[in-house]
C-alpha positions as protocol buffer text, in pm:
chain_id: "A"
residue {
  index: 1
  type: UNK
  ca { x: -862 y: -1453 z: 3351 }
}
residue {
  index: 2
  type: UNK
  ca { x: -914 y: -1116 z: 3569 }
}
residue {
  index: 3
  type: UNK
  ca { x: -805 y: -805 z: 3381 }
}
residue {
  index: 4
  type: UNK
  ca { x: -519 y: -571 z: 3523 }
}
residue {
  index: 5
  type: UNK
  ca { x: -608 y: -402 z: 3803 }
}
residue {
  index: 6
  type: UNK
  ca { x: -538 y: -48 z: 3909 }
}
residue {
  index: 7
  type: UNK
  ca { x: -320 y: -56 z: 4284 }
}
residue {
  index: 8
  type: UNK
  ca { x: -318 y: 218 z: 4499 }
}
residue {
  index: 9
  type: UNK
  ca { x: -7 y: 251 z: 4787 }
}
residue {
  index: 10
  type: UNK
  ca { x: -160 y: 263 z: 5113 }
}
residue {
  index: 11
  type: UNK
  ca { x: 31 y: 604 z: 5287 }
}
residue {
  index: 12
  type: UNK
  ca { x: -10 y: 450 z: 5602 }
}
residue {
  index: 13
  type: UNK
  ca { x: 262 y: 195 z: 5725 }
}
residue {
  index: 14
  type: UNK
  ca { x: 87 y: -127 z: 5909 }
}
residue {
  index: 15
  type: UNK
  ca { x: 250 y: -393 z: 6172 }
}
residue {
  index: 16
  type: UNK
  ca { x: 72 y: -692 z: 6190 }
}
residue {
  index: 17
  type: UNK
  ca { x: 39 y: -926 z: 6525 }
}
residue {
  index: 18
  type: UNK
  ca { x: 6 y: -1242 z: 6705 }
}
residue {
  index: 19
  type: UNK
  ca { x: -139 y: -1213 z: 7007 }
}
residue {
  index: 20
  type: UNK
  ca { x: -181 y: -1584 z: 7130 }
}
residue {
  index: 21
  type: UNK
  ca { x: -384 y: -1534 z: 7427 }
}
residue {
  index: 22
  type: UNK
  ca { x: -589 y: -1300 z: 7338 }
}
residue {
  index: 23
  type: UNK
  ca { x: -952 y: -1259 z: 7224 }
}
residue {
  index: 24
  type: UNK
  ca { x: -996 y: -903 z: 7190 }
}
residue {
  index: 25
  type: UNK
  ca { x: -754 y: -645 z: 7210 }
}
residue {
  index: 26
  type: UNK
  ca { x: -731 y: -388 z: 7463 }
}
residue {
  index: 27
  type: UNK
  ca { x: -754 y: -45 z: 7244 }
}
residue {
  index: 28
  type: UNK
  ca { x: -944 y: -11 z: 6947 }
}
residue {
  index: 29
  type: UNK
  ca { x: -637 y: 85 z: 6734 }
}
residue {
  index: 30
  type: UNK
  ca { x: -695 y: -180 z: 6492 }
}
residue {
  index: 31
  type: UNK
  ca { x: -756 y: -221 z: 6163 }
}
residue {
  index: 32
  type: UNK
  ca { x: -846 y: -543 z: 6052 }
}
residue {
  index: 33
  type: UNK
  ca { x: -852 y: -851 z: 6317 }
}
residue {
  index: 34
  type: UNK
  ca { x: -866 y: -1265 z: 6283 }
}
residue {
  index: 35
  type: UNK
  ca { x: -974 y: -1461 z: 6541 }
}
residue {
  index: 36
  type: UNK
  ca { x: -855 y: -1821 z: 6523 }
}
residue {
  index: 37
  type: UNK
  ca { x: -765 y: -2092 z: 6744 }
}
residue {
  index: 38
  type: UNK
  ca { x: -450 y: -2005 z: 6794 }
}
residue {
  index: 39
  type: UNK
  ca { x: -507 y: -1669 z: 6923 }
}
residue {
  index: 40
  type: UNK
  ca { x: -604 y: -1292 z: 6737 }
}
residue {
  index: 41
  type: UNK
  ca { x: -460 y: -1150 z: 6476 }
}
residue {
  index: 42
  type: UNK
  ca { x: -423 y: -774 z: 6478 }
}
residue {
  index: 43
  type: UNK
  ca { x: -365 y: -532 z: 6190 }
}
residue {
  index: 44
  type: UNK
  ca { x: -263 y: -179 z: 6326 }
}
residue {
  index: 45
  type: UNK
  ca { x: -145 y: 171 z: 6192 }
}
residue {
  index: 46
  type: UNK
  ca { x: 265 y: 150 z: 6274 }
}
residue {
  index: 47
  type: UNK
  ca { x: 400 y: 389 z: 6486 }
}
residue {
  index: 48
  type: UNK
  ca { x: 686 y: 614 z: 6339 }
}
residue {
  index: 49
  type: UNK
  ca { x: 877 y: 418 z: 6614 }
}
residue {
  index: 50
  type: UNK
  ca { x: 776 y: 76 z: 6514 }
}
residue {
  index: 51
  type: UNK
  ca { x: 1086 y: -171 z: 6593 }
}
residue {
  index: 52
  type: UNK
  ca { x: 858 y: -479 z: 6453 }
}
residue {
  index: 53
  type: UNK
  ca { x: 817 y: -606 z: 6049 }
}
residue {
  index: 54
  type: UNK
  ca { x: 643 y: -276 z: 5908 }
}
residue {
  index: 55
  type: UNK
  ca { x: 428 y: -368 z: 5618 }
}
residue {
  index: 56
  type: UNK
  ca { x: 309 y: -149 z: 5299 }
}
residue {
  index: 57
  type: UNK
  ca { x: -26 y: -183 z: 5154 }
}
residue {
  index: 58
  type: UNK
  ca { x: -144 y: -222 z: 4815 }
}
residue {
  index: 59
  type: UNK
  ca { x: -519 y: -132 z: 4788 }
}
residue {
  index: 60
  type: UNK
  ca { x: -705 y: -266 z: 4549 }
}
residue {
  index: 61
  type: UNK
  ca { x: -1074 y: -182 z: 4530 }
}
residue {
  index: 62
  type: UNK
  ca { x: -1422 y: -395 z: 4380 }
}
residue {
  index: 63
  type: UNK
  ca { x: -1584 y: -90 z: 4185 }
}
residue {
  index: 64
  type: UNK
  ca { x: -1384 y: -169 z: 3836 }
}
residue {
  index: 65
  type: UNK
  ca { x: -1437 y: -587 z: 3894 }
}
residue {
  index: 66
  type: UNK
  ca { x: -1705 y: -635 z: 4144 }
}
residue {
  index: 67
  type: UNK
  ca { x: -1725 y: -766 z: 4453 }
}
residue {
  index: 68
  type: UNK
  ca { x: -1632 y: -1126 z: 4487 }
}
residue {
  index: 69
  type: UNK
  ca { x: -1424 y: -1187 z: 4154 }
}
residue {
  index: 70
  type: UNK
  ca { x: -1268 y: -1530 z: 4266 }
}
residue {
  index: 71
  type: UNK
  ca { x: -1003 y: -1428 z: 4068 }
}
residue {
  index: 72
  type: UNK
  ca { x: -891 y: -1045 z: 4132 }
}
residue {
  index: 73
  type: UNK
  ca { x: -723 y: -1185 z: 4468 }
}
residue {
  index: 74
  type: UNK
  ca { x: -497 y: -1442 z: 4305 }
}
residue {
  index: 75
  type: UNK
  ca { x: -402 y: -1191 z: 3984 }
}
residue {
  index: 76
  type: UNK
  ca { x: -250 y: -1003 z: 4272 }
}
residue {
  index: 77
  type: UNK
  ca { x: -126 y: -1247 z: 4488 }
}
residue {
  index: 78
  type: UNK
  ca { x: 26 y: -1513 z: 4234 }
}
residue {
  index: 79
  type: UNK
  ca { x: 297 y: -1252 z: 4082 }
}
residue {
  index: 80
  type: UNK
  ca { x: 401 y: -1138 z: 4477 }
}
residue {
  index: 81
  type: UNK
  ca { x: 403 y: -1512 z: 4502 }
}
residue {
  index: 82
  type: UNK
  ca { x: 654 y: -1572 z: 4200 }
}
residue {
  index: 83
  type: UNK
  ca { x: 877 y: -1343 z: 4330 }
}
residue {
  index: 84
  type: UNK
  ca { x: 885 y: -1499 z: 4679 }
}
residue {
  index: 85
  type: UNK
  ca { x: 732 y: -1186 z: 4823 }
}
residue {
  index: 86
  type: UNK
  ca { x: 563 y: -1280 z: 5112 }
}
residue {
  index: 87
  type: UNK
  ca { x: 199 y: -1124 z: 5224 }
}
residue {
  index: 88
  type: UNK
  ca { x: -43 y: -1087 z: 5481 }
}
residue {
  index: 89
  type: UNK
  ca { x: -447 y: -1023 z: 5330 }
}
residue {
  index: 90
  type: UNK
  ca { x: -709 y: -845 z: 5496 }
}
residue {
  index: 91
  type: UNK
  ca { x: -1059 y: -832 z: 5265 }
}
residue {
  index: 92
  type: UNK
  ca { x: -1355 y: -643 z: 5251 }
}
residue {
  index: 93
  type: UNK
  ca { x: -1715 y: -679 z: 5078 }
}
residue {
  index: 94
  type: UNK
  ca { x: -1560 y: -445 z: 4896 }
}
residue {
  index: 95
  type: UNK
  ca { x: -1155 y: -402 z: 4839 }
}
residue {
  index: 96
  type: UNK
  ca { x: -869 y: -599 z: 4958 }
}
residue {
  index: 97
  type: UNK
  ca { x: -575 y: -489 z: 5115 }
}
residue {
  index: 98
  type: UNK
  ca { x: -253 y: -679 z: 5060 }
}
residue {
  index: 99
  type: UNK
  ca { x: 8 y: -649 z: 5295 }
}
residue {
  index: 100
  type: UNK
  ca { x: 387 y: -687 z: 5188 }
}
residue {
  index: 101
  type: UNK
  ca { x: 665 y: -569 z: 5417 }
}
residue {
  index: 102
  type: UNK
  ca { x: 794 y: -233 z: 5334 }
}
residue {
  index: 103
  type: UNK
  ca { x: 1159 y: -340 z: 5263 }
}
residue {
  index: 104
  type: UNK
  ca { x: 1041 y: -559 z: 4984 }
}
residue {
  index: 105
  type: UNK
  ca { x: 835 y: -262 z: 4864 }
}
residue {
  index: 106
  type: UNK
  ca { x: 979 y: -182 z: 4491 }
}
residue {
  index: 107
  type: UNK
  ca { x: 1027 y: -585 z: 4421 }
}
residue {
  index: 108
  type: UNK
  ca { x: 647 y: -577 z: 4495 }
}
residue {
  index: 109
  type: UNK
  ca { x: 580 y: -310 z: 4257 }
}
residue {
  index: 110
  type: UNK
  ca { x: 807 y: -465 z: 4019 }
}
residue {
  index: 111
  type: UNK
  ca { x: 608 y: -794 z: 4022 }
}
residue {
  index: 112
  type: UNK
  ca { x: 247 y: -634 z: 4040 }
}
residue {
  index: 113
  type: UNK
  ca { x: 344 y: -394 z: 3708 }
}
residue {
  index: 114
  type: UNK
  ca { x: 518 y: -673 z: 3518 }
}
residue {
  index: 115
  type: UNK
  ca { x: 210 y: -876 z: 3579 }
}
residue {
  index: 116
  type: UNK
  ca { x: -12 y: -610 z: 3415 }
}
residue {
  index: 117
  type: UNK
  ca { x: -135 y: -416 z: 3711 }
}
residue {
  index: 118
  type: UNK
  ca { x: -119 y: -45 z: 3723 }
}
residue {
  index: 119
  type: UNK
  ca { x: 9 y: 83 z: 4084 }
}
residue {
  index: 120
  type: UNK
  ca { x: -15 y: 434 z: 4198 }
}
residue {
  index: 121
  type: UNK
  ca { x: 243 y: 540 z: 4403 }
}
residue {
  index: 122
  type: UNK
  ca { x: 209 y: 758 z: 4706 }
}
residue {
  index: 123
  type: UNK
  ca { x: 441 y: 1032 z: 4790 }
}
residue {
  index: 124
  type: UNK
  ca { x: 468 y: 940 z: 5169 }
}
């Protein structure tokens, strides 16, 4: 069983996109991308103006568990899970991000602390 893990809001917003046809995208304002058979997918900083799903990031970094604790992912994702919350993962050798959208926000928070995890809010 992975212990509680300490969160940490993301202040930046994030939209997340198909781009079907793609293989690379045209600016390098991306932050995380998947290249699969059915086209790229592109994790970007929102714009203020953003029309699209925004998405809020929970942050969740190695240095307490380790890298590559098979289990630190799921602890995070099963409770998000449980409360139908749905989310969008980008990894690192490091940290994971996990992406929820930002009107399901507090019922993410909800689900994360009543699973044991401690989440440190952001004041943006």
């Amino acid at each position: 069983m992975t212990k509680a893990q300490r969160l940490h809001i993301v202040p930046s917003r994030f939209a997340v996109e198909h781009m079907p046809t793609a293989t690379f995208p045209e600016d390098d304002e991306w932050i995380a991308l998947v290249r699969a058979p059915e086209g790229l997918t592109m994790v970007r900083e929102a714009p203020p103006w953003e029309r699209g799903e925004v998405w809020v990031g929970f942050y969740a970094g190695a240095a307490a568990r380790g890298p590559h604790d098979s289990g630190a992912l799921a602890a995070l994702v099963g409770p998000l899970a449980d409360a139908s919350i749905p989310v969008f993962v980008a990894s690192t050798w490091h940290a994971d991000l996990v992406l929820v959208p930002q009107e399901r926000q507090e019922e993410a928070i909800a689900a994360l602390k009543s699973a044991g995890h401690e989440v440190a809010e952001s004041s943006t």
